[in-house]
């Protein structure tokens, strides 16, 4: 999946290891010259790219759709791992048609900490006789950075563990979608075993202990955290080149913005210099072309910049209102809640960013805005508000729900909006019902995995039955209430992929009248916004306001479509020897070297 955090417009793009656009602090006609360097002038971000971890794994619990893998490096790697775990006769287990060898991979996001969860992707390797992974369970798999050398897989240090139920696209059919049946996900199935460092690397010419200490001190003057009750700064100079950043809690769901704000901190300035800079920023904030960067610098100044940001809320330009409100939200000013709520409702391009900013606030006004959105007809807005409330406080009874059967998060939301059933295909296994009294309609006959069938036995009664080899038949009779049917499936051993399959089949056959959505977050609008951002940056560059480093596409280290099997990161950067996401190829890179024609 694409990364969920895209920081928008006019130099606010700092994703996956690329530093932000270098925006001049005055117009070409302004004789005023900046005298105070910012952190970003002397340091670039480190640790902002995802790290791929992978392994060879084993999926069990298949219904005769697996296969015995032929001789290959993958088979030998799996046998070696099974023997190291004490499995006797691993070849016998591999020969079962209820098992399949799979390739396993995941991505460790920037700032991920030990114990954090992430999605796992599994797929059957080429030339395999496996026909489907539906109903399968990925056995515990050790993930690391891996490379094939001399016909043998070489592993790095253990970085994560993975296991769980494999989710296949419920709409995939055996005769038409063989490829889709042999690929799946384990939602939240990866557990990070080693925290990733997030930090800043000093640019050449500034790499000394003095500069590292000054930059760390400047950031710590703006941000601090509490470690076991003791206040401490977020930045620590590890050596003369590298500064480690601890993530401030307010930015836990927007790491990219956190690094941007840290890079917008002034290294050293007097009170007079700060007043002069704030006066200039107050003018730039009211211009749509420069509002994004001005708001970011005012946020980096801290509470002193709030009064100027408040003036931006009265602007006639929606871009200015948004950037000002977003910055105020991360300063936890209640005045940000209403304009962000309005923008989330009416402006799709700003929706995901407005919701993220609202979720970062502690003020109750933000909670009220999000709660009201749960009743709106827009699916993206309703579910986006639900996720924002969950990010704000996972223990809130409104969104906490329950861990149904120990397999997935299940929540029923009392909502005045149209009935909605929402499931996820990324991040975590989650089912949300918007509206308590949702029902299925009869007649009905659908499957919930390989062993559970759901059929109607009358106009108001449904049978949920489990059929398994060498096991007695198990059955539950329930009403047509969707909540009762879901619980019956889980009671009979159904897992999250089984429930999702049943819901999707019910929707396709007309038995589920409620709206049914999967991952209803505005990602397509994010992509459109990025294209709009590129157009704006182009205009700013031509006007002389910005200096833009070159993008990946003209770089000698860029390898287009080097990983066609990987939709998340299809390209490759030879400079850092790592996969490259499509979205990051359009951003500036300080390591750009022109390709030779």
Coordinates of C-alpha atoms in Angstrom, one line a residue:
X1 CA 0.0 0.0 0.0
X2 CA 1.1 3.6 -0.5
X3 CA 2.2 5.5 2.5
X4 CA -0.5 7.2 4.4
X5 CA 1.4 10.4 5.2
X6 CA 1.9 12.8 2.3
X7 CA 2.7 16.3 3.5
X8 CA 1.3 18.8 1.0
X9 CA 2.2 21.7 -1.2
X10 CA 5.0 24.2 -1.6
X11 CA 8.0 22.6 -0.1
X12 CA 6.2 20.5 2.5
X13 CA 7.2 17.3 0.9
X14 CA 9.7 15.3 2.9
X15 CA 8.9 11.6 2.4
X16 CA 10.9 8.4 2.7
X17 CA 14.4 9.9 2.9
X18 CA 14.0 12.9 0.7
X19 CA 14.5 16.3 2.2
X20 CA 12.1 19.1 1.8
X21 CA 12.1 21.7 -0.9
X22 CA 14.5 24.6 -0.3
X23 CA 12.2 27.6 -0.2
X24 CA 13.6 31.1 0.0
X25 CA 12.4 33.1 3.0
X26 CA 11.9 36.3 0.9
X27 CA 10.6 37.2 -2.5
X28 CA 13.1 38.1 -5.3
X29 CA 12.2 41.8 -4.8
X30 CA 12.6 41.7 -1.0
X31 CA 16.0 43.2 -0.1
X32 CA 15.7 41.6 3.4
X33 CA 18.2 38.7 3.7
X34 CA 17.7 35.9 6.2
X35 CA 20.5 36.0 8.8
X36 CA 19.4 33.1 11.0
X37 CA 20.1 29.6 9.6
X38 CA 17.4 26.9 10.1
X39 CA 18.2 23.3 11.1
X40 CA 17.3 22.3 7.5
X41 CA 20.0 24.5 6.1
X42 CA 22.6 22.4 7.8
X43 CA 21.1 18.9 8.2
X44 CA 19.0 16.5 6.2
X45 CA 16.6 13.8 7.4
X46 CA 17.7 10.3 8.1
X47 CA 15.6 7.2 8.4
X48 CA 12.6 8.4 6.3
X49 CA 12.6 5.6 3.9
X50 CA 10.8 2.2 4.5
X51 CA 13.0 -0.8 5.0
X52 CA 12.0 -4.1 3.3
X53 CA 12.3 -7.2 5.4
X54 CA 11.6 -10.6 4.0
X55 CA 11.9 -14.4 4.4
X56 CA 10.7 -17.7 3.1
X57 CA 7.7 -18.9 5.1
X58 CA 5.1 -21.7 5.4
X59 CA 1.3 -21.4 5.1
X60 CA -0.7 -24.2 6.6
X61 CA -4.4 -24.9 7.0
X62 CA -5.2 -25.0 3.2
X63 CA -8.0 -27.1 1.8
X64 CA -6.0 -29.2 -0.5
X65 CA -4.8 -26.3 -2.6
X66 CA -1.1 -26.3 -1.5
X67 CA 1.8 -28.2 -3.1
X68 CA 5.2 -29.8 -2.4
X69 CA 7.8 -27.2 -3.6
X70 CA 10.5 -28.4 -6.0
X71 CA 14.2 -28.0 -5.3
X72 CA 15.2 -24.4 -5.0
X73 CA 17.1 -22.0 -2.7
X74 CA 13.7 -21.1 -1.2
X75 CA 12.9 -24.7 -0.3
X76 CA 16.3 -25.2 1.2
X77 CA 16.1 -22.0 3.2
X78 CA 12.7 -23.1 4.6
X79 CA 14.0 -26.5 5.5
X80 CA 17.0 -25.0 7.3
X81 CA 14.7 -22.8 9.3
X82 CA 12.3 -25.6 10.2
X83 CA 15.2 -27.8 11.4
X84 CA 16.6 -24.9 13.5
X85 CA 13.2 -24.8 15.2
X86 CA 13.3 -28.5 16.0
X87 CA 10.8 -29.7 13.3
X88 CA 11.3 -33.4 12.6
X89 CA 11.1 -34.5 9.0
X90 CA 10.3 -31.1 7.5
X91 CA 10.1 -32.7 4.0
X92 CA 7.0 -34.6 5.1
X93 CA 5.2 -31.5 6.2
X94 CA 6.2 -29.7 2.9
X95 CA 4.7 -32.6 0.9
X96 CA 1.2 -32.0 2.3
X97 CA -1.3 -30.4 -0.1
X98 CA -2.6 -28.5 2.9
X99 CA 0.7 -26.5 3.1
X100 CA 2.5 -24.2 0.8
X101 CA 5.9 -22.5 0.7
X102 CA 5.5 -18.7 0.3
X103 CA 7.7 -15.7 0.0
X104 CA 7.0 -13.2 2.9
X105 CA 7.8 -9.5 3.0
X106 CA 6.9 -6.4 4.9
X107 CA 8.0 -2.8 5.2
X108 CA 9.4 -1.2 8.4
X109 CA 8.1 2.4 8.3
X110 CA 10.1 5.4 9.4
X111 CA 10.2 5.7 13.2
X112 CA 8.8 2.3 13.9
X113 CA 9.5 1.1 17.4
X114 CA 10.1 -2.4 18.9
X115 CA 6.7 -4.0 19.4
X116 CA 4.9 -2.0 16.7
X117 CA 2.8 -3.9 14.2
X118 CA 2.8 -3.7 10.4
X119 CA 1.3 -5.5 7.4
X120 CA 2.8 -8.6 5.9
X121 CA 2.5 -9.6 2.2
X122 CA 2.7 -13.3 1.2
X123 CA 2.9 -14.8 -2.3
X124 CA 3.5 -18.1 -3.9
X125 CA 6.8 -18.2 -5.8
X126 CA 6.8 -18.9 -9.6
X127 CA 6.6 -22.4 -10.9
X128 CA 4.6 -23.5 -7.8
X129 CA 1.6 -25.9 -8.1
X130 CA -0.2 -24.2 -5.3
X131 CA -3.6 -23.0 -6.5
X132 CA -4.9 -20.9 -3.6
X133 CA -3.8 -19.5 -0.2
X134 CA -7.4 -19.0 0.9
X135 CA -8.1 -20.1 4.5
X136 CA -4.3 -20.4 5.2
X137 CA -2.3 -19.4 8.3
X138 CA 1.2 -18.1 8.1
X139 CA 3.4 -19.9 10.6
X140 CA 5.8 -17.7 12.6
X141 CA 8.4 -16.3 10.2
X142 CA 11.7 -14.5 11.0
X143 CA 12.1 -11.4 8.9
X144 CA 15.4 -9.7 8.0
X145 CA 17.0 -7.9 5.1
X146 CA 17.8 -10.8 2.7
X147 CA 19.8 -11.3 -0.5
X148 CA 20.4 -14.3 -2.8
X149 CA 24.2 -14.8 -3.2
X150 CA 25.7 -17.8 -5.0
X151 CA 22.4 -19.7 -5.0
X152 CA 22.0 -19.4 -1.2
X153 CA 19.9 -16.9 0.7
X154 CA 21.9 -14.7 3.1
X155 CA 20.1 -13.1 6.0
X156 CA 20.9 -10.0 8.0
X157 CA 20.0 -9.5 11.7
X158 CA 16.5 -10.4 12.9
X159 CA 14.3 -7.3 12.5
X160 CA 10.7 -8.6 12.8
X161 CA 8.5 -11.6 13.3
X162 CA 5.4 -12.4 11.3
X163 CA 2.4 -14.8 11.6
X164 CA -1.4 -14.9 11.3
X165 CA -4.4 -15.5 9.1
X166 CA -3.8 -14.9 5.4
X167 CA -6.4 -12.6 3.8
X168 CA -7.1 -13.2 0.1
X169 CA -9.2 -10.9 -2.1
X170 CA -12.7 -12.4 -1.4
X171 CA -13.7 -11.5 -5.0
X172 CA -11.0 -13.7 -6.5
X173 CA -12.4 -16.7 -8.4
X174 CA -10.5 -20.0 -9.0
X175 CA -11.0 -20.0 -12.8
X176 CA -10.3 -16.3 -13.4
X177 CA -8.0 -15.0 -10.7
X178 CA -5.2 -17.6 -10.2
X179 CA -2.6 -14.9 -9.4
X180 CA -4.8 -13.1 -6.8
X181 CA -5.6 -16.4 -5.1
X182 CA -1.9 -17.0 -4.6
X183 CA -1.2 -13.6 -3.0
X184 CA -2.4 -12.3 0.3
X185 CA -1.9 -10.2 3.4
X186 CA -1.6 -10.7 7.1
X187 CA -3.0 -7.5 8.5
X188 CA -0.9 -6.3 11.3
X189 CA 0.9 -9.7 11.3
X190 CA 4.4 -8.3 11.6
X191 CA 5.9 -7.3 14.9
X192 CA 9.0 -5.1 14.8
X193 CA 11.9 -6.5 16.9
X194 CA 14.2 -3.5 16.7
X195 CA 13.4 0.2 16.8
X196 CA 14.5 2.3 13.9
X197 CA 16.5 5.4 14.4
X198 CA 15.0 8.6 13.2
X199 CA 17.3 11.6 13.0
X200 CA 19.3 14.2 11.1
X201 CA 22.6 14.0 9.3
X202 CA 24.7 17.1 9.1
X203 CA 25.6 18.4 5.7
X204 CA 29.2 18.5 4.5
X205 CA 30.9 21.5 5.8
X206 CA 29.0 21.5 9.1
X207 CA 30.0 18.1 10.4
X208 CA 31.6 18.8 13.7
X209 CA 30.7 18.3 17.4
X210 CA 30.0 22.0 17.9
X211 CA 27.4 22.2 15.1
X212 CA 25.8 18.9 16.2
X213 CA 25.5 20.2 19.7
X214 CA 24.0 23.5 18.6
X215 CA 21.4 21.9 16.4
X216 CA 20.4 19.4 19.1
X217 CA 20.1 22.3 21.7
X218 CA 17.9 24.3 19.3
X219 CA 15.5 21.4 18.7
X220 CA 15.4 20.6 22.4
X221 CA 14.5 24.2 23.2
X222 CA 11.3 23.7 21.1
X223 CA 10.5 20.0 21.9
X224 CA 10.8 17.9 25.0
X225 CA 9.3 14.6 26.2
X226 CA 9.0 12.8 29.6
X227 CA 11.1 9.7 30.1
X228 CA 10.0 7.9 33.3
X229 CA 8.8 11.2 34.8
X230 CA 11.9 13.2 33.8
X231 CA 11.7 15.9 31.2
X232 CA 14.3 15.5 28.5
X233 CA 14.9 16.8 25.0
X234 CA 14.0 14.9 21.9
X235 CA 17.3 15.4 20.2
X236 CA 20.7 13.9 21.1
X237 CA 23.9 14.4 19.2
X238 CA 25.3 10.9 18.8
X239 CA 28.5 12.1 17.1
X240 CA 29.8 14.9 14.9
X241 CA 27.5 13.9 12.0
X242 CA 24.3 12.4 13.4
X243 CA 21.6 13.6 15.7
X244 CA 19.0 11.1 17.0
X245 CA 15.4 12.3 17.3
X246 CA 12.9 10.8 19.7
X247 CA 9.3 11.2 18.3
X248 CA 7.2 13.7 20.1
X249 CA 3.9 12.2 21.1
X250 CA 1.9 14.8 19.3
X251 CA 3.4 13.8 16.0
X252 CA 3.3 10.0 16.4
X253 CA 0.9 9.7 13.4
X254 CA 2.7 12.2 11.2
X255 CA 6.4 11.5 11.4
X256 CA 7.1 13.4 8.1
X257 CA 5.7 16.6 9.5
X258 CA 7.6 16.2 12.7
X259 CA 10.9 16.0 10.9
X260 CA 9.8 19.0 8.8
X261 CA 9.1 21.1 11.9
X262 CA 12.4 20.1 13.4
X263 CA 14.2 21.2 10.3
X264 CA 12.3 24.5 10.4
X265 CA 13.7 25.4 13.9
X266 CA 16.1 28.3 14.0
X267 CA 19.5 27.2 15.2
X268 CA 20.2 30.5 17.0
X269 CA 18.5 33.8 17.0
X270 CA 18.1 36.8 19.2
X271 CA 14.7 38.2 20.3
X272 CA 15.1 41.0 17.8
X273 CA 15.9 38.6 14.9
X274 CA 12.9 36.4 15.9
X275 CA 10.6 39.4 15.8
X276 CA 11.9 40.4 12.4
X277 CA 11.5 36.9 11.0
X278 CA 7.9 36.6 12.5
X279 CA 7.0 39.9 10.8
X280 CA 8.1 38.6 7.5
X281 CA 6.3 35.2 8.1
X282 CA 3.1 37.1 8.9
X283 CA 3.2 38.5 5.4
X284 CA 4.1 35.2 3.7
X285 CA 1.4 33.3 5.6
X286 CA -1.4 35.4 3.9
X287 CA -0.1 34.5 0.4
X288 CA -1.3 31.1 -0.9
X289 CA 2.1 30.5 -2.7
X290 CA 4.1 30.9 0.5
X291 CA 1.6 30.0 3.2
X292 CA 2.7 26.4 3.7
X293 CA 6.3 27.1 4.5
X294 CA 5.4 30.2 6.6
X295 CA 3.0 28.1 8.7
X296 CA 5.6 25.4 9.2
X297 CA 8.2 27.9 10.5
X298 CA 5.6 29.5 12.8
X299 CA 4.8 26.1 14.1
X300 CA 8.5 25.5 14.7
X301 CA 8.7 28.8 16.6
X302 CA 6.1 27.4 19.0
X303 CA 3.4 29.2 21.0
X304 CA 4.9 32.5 20.1
X305 CA 3.9 32.0 16.5
X306 CA 0.2 31.2 17.3
X307 CA -1.1 34.8 17.2
X308 CA 0.1 35.2 13.6
X309 CA -1.3 31.8 12.6
X310 CA -4.7 32.9 14.1
X311 CA -4.8 35.7 11.6
X312 CA -4.5 33.2 8.8
X313 CA -7.9 31.6 9.8
X314 CA -9.7 34.8 8.6
X315 CA -8.2 34.6 5.1
X316 CA -10.4 34.3 2.1
X317 CA -8.0 31.7 0.6
X318 CA -8.8 28.2 1.7
X319 CA -5.1 27.2 1.3
X320 CA -4.1 29.8 3.8
X321 CA -6.9 28.9 6.2
X322 CA -5.8 25.2 6.0
X323 CA -2.1 25.7 6.6
X324 CA -2.8 28.1 9.5
X325 CA -5.3 25.7 11.1
X326 CA -3.0 22.7 10.6
X327 CA -0.1 24.4 12.3
X328 CA -2.4 25.6 15.2
X329 CA -3.6 22.0 15.7
X330 CA -0.1 20.8 16.3
X331 CA 0.2 23.6 18.8
X332 CA -3.0 22.3 20.4
X333 CA -4.9 25.6 19.9
X334 CA -8.7 25.0 20.1
X335 CA -9.3 27.7 17.4
X336 CA -8.0 25.1 14.9
X337 CA -10.8 22.6 15.4
X338 CA -13.7 24.3 13.7
X339 CA -11.9 25.3 10.4
X340 CA -10.2 21.9 10.2
X341 CA -13.6 20.2 10.7
X342 CA -15.1 22.4 8.0
X343 CA -12.3 21.7 5.6
X344 CA -12.5 17.9 6.2
X345 CA -16.2 18.0 5.4
X346 CA -16.1 20.2 2.2
X347 CA -12.6 19.9 0.8
X348 CA -11.5 16.4 -0.3
X349 CA -8.0 17.5 -1.1
X350 CA -7.4 18.6 2.5
X351 CA -9.5 15.9 4.2
X352 CA -6.9 13.4 5.2
X353 CA -4.5 16.1 6.5
X354 CA -7.2 17.9 8.4
X355 CA -8.3 14.6 10.1
X356 CA -4.7 13.8 11.0
X357 CA -4.2 17.2 12.5
X358 CA -7.5 17.0 14.5
X359 CA -6.4 13.6 15.9
X360 CA -3.2 15.2 17.2
X361 CA -5.1 17.7 19.4
X362 CA -5.9 17.2 23.1
X363 CA -8.6 19.9 23.2
X364 CA -12.2 18.6 23.4
X365 CA -13.3 20.8 20.6
X366 CA -11.4 18.5 18.2
X367 CA -13.1 15.5 19.6
X368 CA -16.5 17.1 19.1
X369 CA -15.7 17.9 15.4
X370 CA -14.7 14.3 14.8
X371 CA -17.7 12.8 16.6
X372 CA -20.1 14.9 14.5
X373 CA -18.5 13.5 11.3
X374 CA -19.5 10.0 12.2
X375 CA -23.1 10.9 11.1
X376 CA -22.2 12.3 7.7
X377 CA -23.2 10.5 4.5
X378 CA -19.6 10.6 3.1
X379 CA -18.0 7.2 3.7
X380 CA -14.4 8.6 3.5
X381 CA -15.3 11.3 6.0
X382 CA -17.1 9.0 8.4
X383 CA -14.4 6.3 8.4
X384 CA -11.6 8.9 8.4
X385 CA -13.2 10.5 11.5
X386 CA -13.4 7.0 13.2
X387 CA -9.7 6.4 12.5
X388 CA -8.8 9.9 13.8
X389 CA -10.8 9.3 17.0
X390 CA -9.0 5.9 17.4
X391 CA -5.6 7.6 16.9
X392 CA -6.6 10.3 19.4
X393 CA -7.6 7.8 22.2
X394 CA -7.7 4.0 21.5
X395 CA -9.4 3.4 24.8
X396 CA -12.4 5.7 24.0
X397 CA -15.5 3.5 24.4
X398 CA -16.9 5.1 21.2
X399 CA -14.2 3.5 19.0
X400 CA -12.5 0.9 21.2
X401 CA -14.9 -1.9 20.3
X402 CA -13.6 -5.4 21.2
X403 CA -11.1 -8.0 20.0
X404 CA -13.6 -10.5 18.6
X405 CA -12.4 -14.0 19.1
X406 CA -8.9 -12.8 19.5
X407 CA -8.7 -12.4 15.7
X408 CA -9.8 -8.8 14.8
X409 CA -11.0 -5.5 16.0
X410 CA -14.8 -5.2 15.9
X411 CA -16.7 -2.0 16.7
X412 CA -20.4 -1.1 16.3
X413 CA -20.9 2.7 16.1
X414 CA -24.2 4.3 16.9
X415 CA -24.5 6.6 13.9
X416 CA -27.4 8.7 12.4
X417 CA -25.9 8.4 8.9
X418 CA -26.7 5.7 6.3
X419 CA -26.0 2.1 7.3
X420 CA -22.3 1.3 6.5
X421 CA -20.1 -1.8 6.8
X422 CA -16.4 -1.0 6.7
X423 CA -13.5 -3.5 6.5
X424 CA -9.8 -3.0 6.2
X425 CA -7.3 -4.6 3.8
X426 CA -4.3 -2.9 5.4
X427 CA -2.9 -1.8 8.8
X428 CA -4.9 -4.0 11.1
X429 CA -7.8 -6.4 10.9
X430 CA -10.8 -4.3 11.6
X431 CA -14.6 -4.4 11.0
X432 CA -16.8 -1.4 11.8
X433 CA -20.5 -1.3 11.6
X434 CA -21.9 2.3 11.4
X435 CA -25.5 1.7 12.6
X436 CA -26.4 -0.9 15.2
X437 CA -29.5 -2.6 13.7
X438 CA -28.2 -3.7 10.4
X439 CA -29.7 -6.9 8.9
X440 CA -29.2 -9.3 6.1
X441 CA -32.0 -10.1 3.7
X442 CA -33.1 -13.6 2.7
X443 CA -32.8 -15.8 0.7
X444 CA -29.1 -16.1 1.5
X445 CA -26.3 -18.7 0.8
X446 CA -22.7 -17.5 1.2
X447 CA -19.4 -19.0 2.4
X448 CA -17.2 -17.8 5.2
X449 CA -13.9 -19.4 4.4
X450 CA -13.4 -23.1 3.4
X451 CA -15.4 -24.6 6.2
X452 CA -18.3 -22.3 7.2
X453 CA -21.6 -21.8 5.3
X454 CA -24.2 -19.2 6.0
X455 CA -27.7 -20.0 4.7
X456 CA -31.2 -18.8 5.4
X457 CA -33.7 -21.2 6.8
X458 CA -36.7 -18.9 6.7
X459 CA -37.5 -15.2 6.2
X460 CA -36.1 -14.2 9.7
X461 CA -33.7 -17.0 10.6
X462 CA -30.1 -17.8 9.4
X463 CA -28.1 -21.0 9.9
X464 CA -24.3 -20.7 10.4
X465 CA -22.7 -24.1 10.0
X466 CA -19.2 -25.5 10.1
X467 CA -18.2 -28.6 8.1
X468 CA -14.7 -30.1 8.7
X469 CA -13.2 -33.4 7.9
X470 CA -13.3 -35.8 10.9
X471 CA -15.2 -33.3 13.0
X472 CA -18.9 -33.3 13.9
X473 CA -21.1 -30.7 12.2
X474 CA -21.5 -27.5 14.3
X475 CA -24.4 -25.1 13.8
X476 CA -25.8 -21.8 15.1
X477 CA -29.2 -20.5 14.4
X478 CA -29.5 -16.7 14.6
X479 CA -31.7 -13.9 13.4
X480 CA -30.9 -11.8 10.4
X481 CA -29.1 -9.2 12.5
X482 CA -25.7 -8.7 11.0
X483 CA -24.0 -8.5 14.4
X484 CA -25.4 -11.9 15.4
X485 CA -24.2 -13.5 12.2
X486 CA -20.7 -12.1 12.6
X487 CA -20.5 -13.4 16.1
X488 CA -21.7 -16.8 15.1
X489 CA -19.1 -17.2 12.4
X490 CA -16.3 -16.3 15.0
X491 CA -17.8 -18.7 17.5
X492 CA -17.4 -21.5 15.0
X493 CA -13.7 -20.7 14.4
X494 CA -14.0 -18.2 11.6
X495 CA -11.2 -15.7 11.3
X496 CA -11.2 -12.2 9.9
X497 CA -10.6 -13.2 6.2
X498 CA -13.6 -15.6 6.5
X499 CA -15.9 -12.8 7.9
X500 CA -14.8 -10.4 5.1
X501 CA -15.4 -13.1 2.5
X502 CA -19.0 -13.7 3.8
X503 CA -19.8 -10.0 3.8
X504 CA -18.5 -9.4 0.3
X505 CA -20.4 -12.4 -1.1
X506 CA -23.5 -11.2 0.7
X507 CA -23.1 -7.8 -0.9
X508 CA -22.6 -9.3 -4.4
X509 CA -25.7 -11.4 -4.1
X510 CA -27.9 -8.6 -2.8
X511 CA -28.3 -10.0 0.7
X512 CA -26.4 -7.0 2.4
X513 CA -28.4 -3.8 1.7
X514 CA -26.0 -1.7 3.7
X515 CA -23.2 0.1 2.0
X516 CA -20.0 -2.0 2.0
X517 CA -16.6 -0.4 1.8
X518 CA -12.9 -1.5 2.0
X519 CA -10.2 0.9 3.2
X520 CA -12.3 4.0 2.5
X521 CA -9.6 6.6 2.9
X522 CA -8.9 9.3 0.3
X523 CA -5.7 7.9 -1.2
X524 CA -6.7 8.7 -4.8
X525 CA -7.2 12.3 -3.7
X526 CA -3.8 12.3 -2.1
X527 CA -2.3 11.4 -5.5
X528 CA -4.2 14.2 -7.1
X529 CA -3.0 16.5 -4.5
X530 CA 0.6 15.6 -5.1
X531 CA 0.2 16.3 -8.8
X532 CA -1.3 19.7 -7.9
X533 CA 1.6 20.3 -5.6
X534 CA 4.1 19.6 -8.4
X535 CA 2.3 22.2 -10.6
X536 CA 2.4 24.8 -7.8
X537 CA 6.0 24.2 -7.1
X538 CA 6.7 24.5 -10.8
X539 CA 5.1 27.9 -10.9
X540 CA 7.0 29.0 -7.8
X541 CA 10.3 27.9 -9.3
X542 CA 9.6 29.9 -12.5
X543 CA 8.7 32.9 -10.4
X544 CA 12.0 32.6 -8.6
X545 CA 10.6 31.8 -5.1
X546 CA 12.0 28.3 -4.8
X547 CA 15.1 26.4 -5.5
X548 CA 14.3 22.8 -6.4
X549 CA 16.8 20.0 -6.5
X550 CA 16.5 17.5 -9.3
X551 CA 14.1 14.5 -9.1
X552 CA 14.9 10.8 -9.4
X553 CA 13.8 10.4 -13.0
X554 CA 16.9 12.2 -14.4
X555 CA 19.4 10.6 -12.0
X556 CA 22.1 8.1 -12.9
X557 CA 21.2 6.1 -9.8
X558 CA 17.5 5.7 -10.7
X559 CA 16.3 2.3 -11.9
X560 CA 12.8 2.5 -13.3
X561 CA 10.5 -0.5 -12.7
X562 CA 13.3 -2.6 -11.2
X563 CA 10.8 -4.3 -8.9
X564 CA 7.7 -5.0 -11.1
X565 CA 6.4 -7.5 -8.5
X566 CA 6.3 -4.9 -5.8
X567 CA 3.4 -2.4 -6.3
X568 CA 4.5 -0.4 -3.2
X569 CA 8.0 0.3 -4.4
X570 CA 8.5 -0.6 -8.0
X571 CA 11.6 1.5 -8.7
X572 CA 15.1 1.3 -7.2
X573 CA 17.7 3.7 -6.0
X574 CA 21.2 2.4 -6.7
X575 CA 22.8 5.1 -4.5
X576 CA 21.2 3.7 -1.3
X577 CA 20.6 0.3 -2.8
X578 CA 16.9 0.3 -1.8
X579 CA 13.5 0.1 -3.4
X580 CA 11.8 3.4 -4.2
X581 CA 8.1 4.2 -4.0
X582 CA 6.5 6.0 -7.0
X583 CA 5.5 9.0 -4.9
X584 CA 9.1 9.6 -3.8
X585 CA 10.5 9.8 -7.3
X586 CA 8.9 13.2 -7.8
X587 CA 10.6 14.8 -4.8
X588 CA 13.9 16.5 -4.5
X589 CA 17.1 14.6 -3.6
X590 CA 20.4 16.2 -2.4
X591 CA 22.3 13.2 -3.8
X592 CA 21.1 13.7 -7.4
X593 CA 23.7 13.1 -10.1
X594 CA 22.6 13.7 -13.7
X595 CA 22.3 10.7 -15.9
X596 CA 24.6 10.6 -19.0
X597 CA 22.7 10.6 -22.3

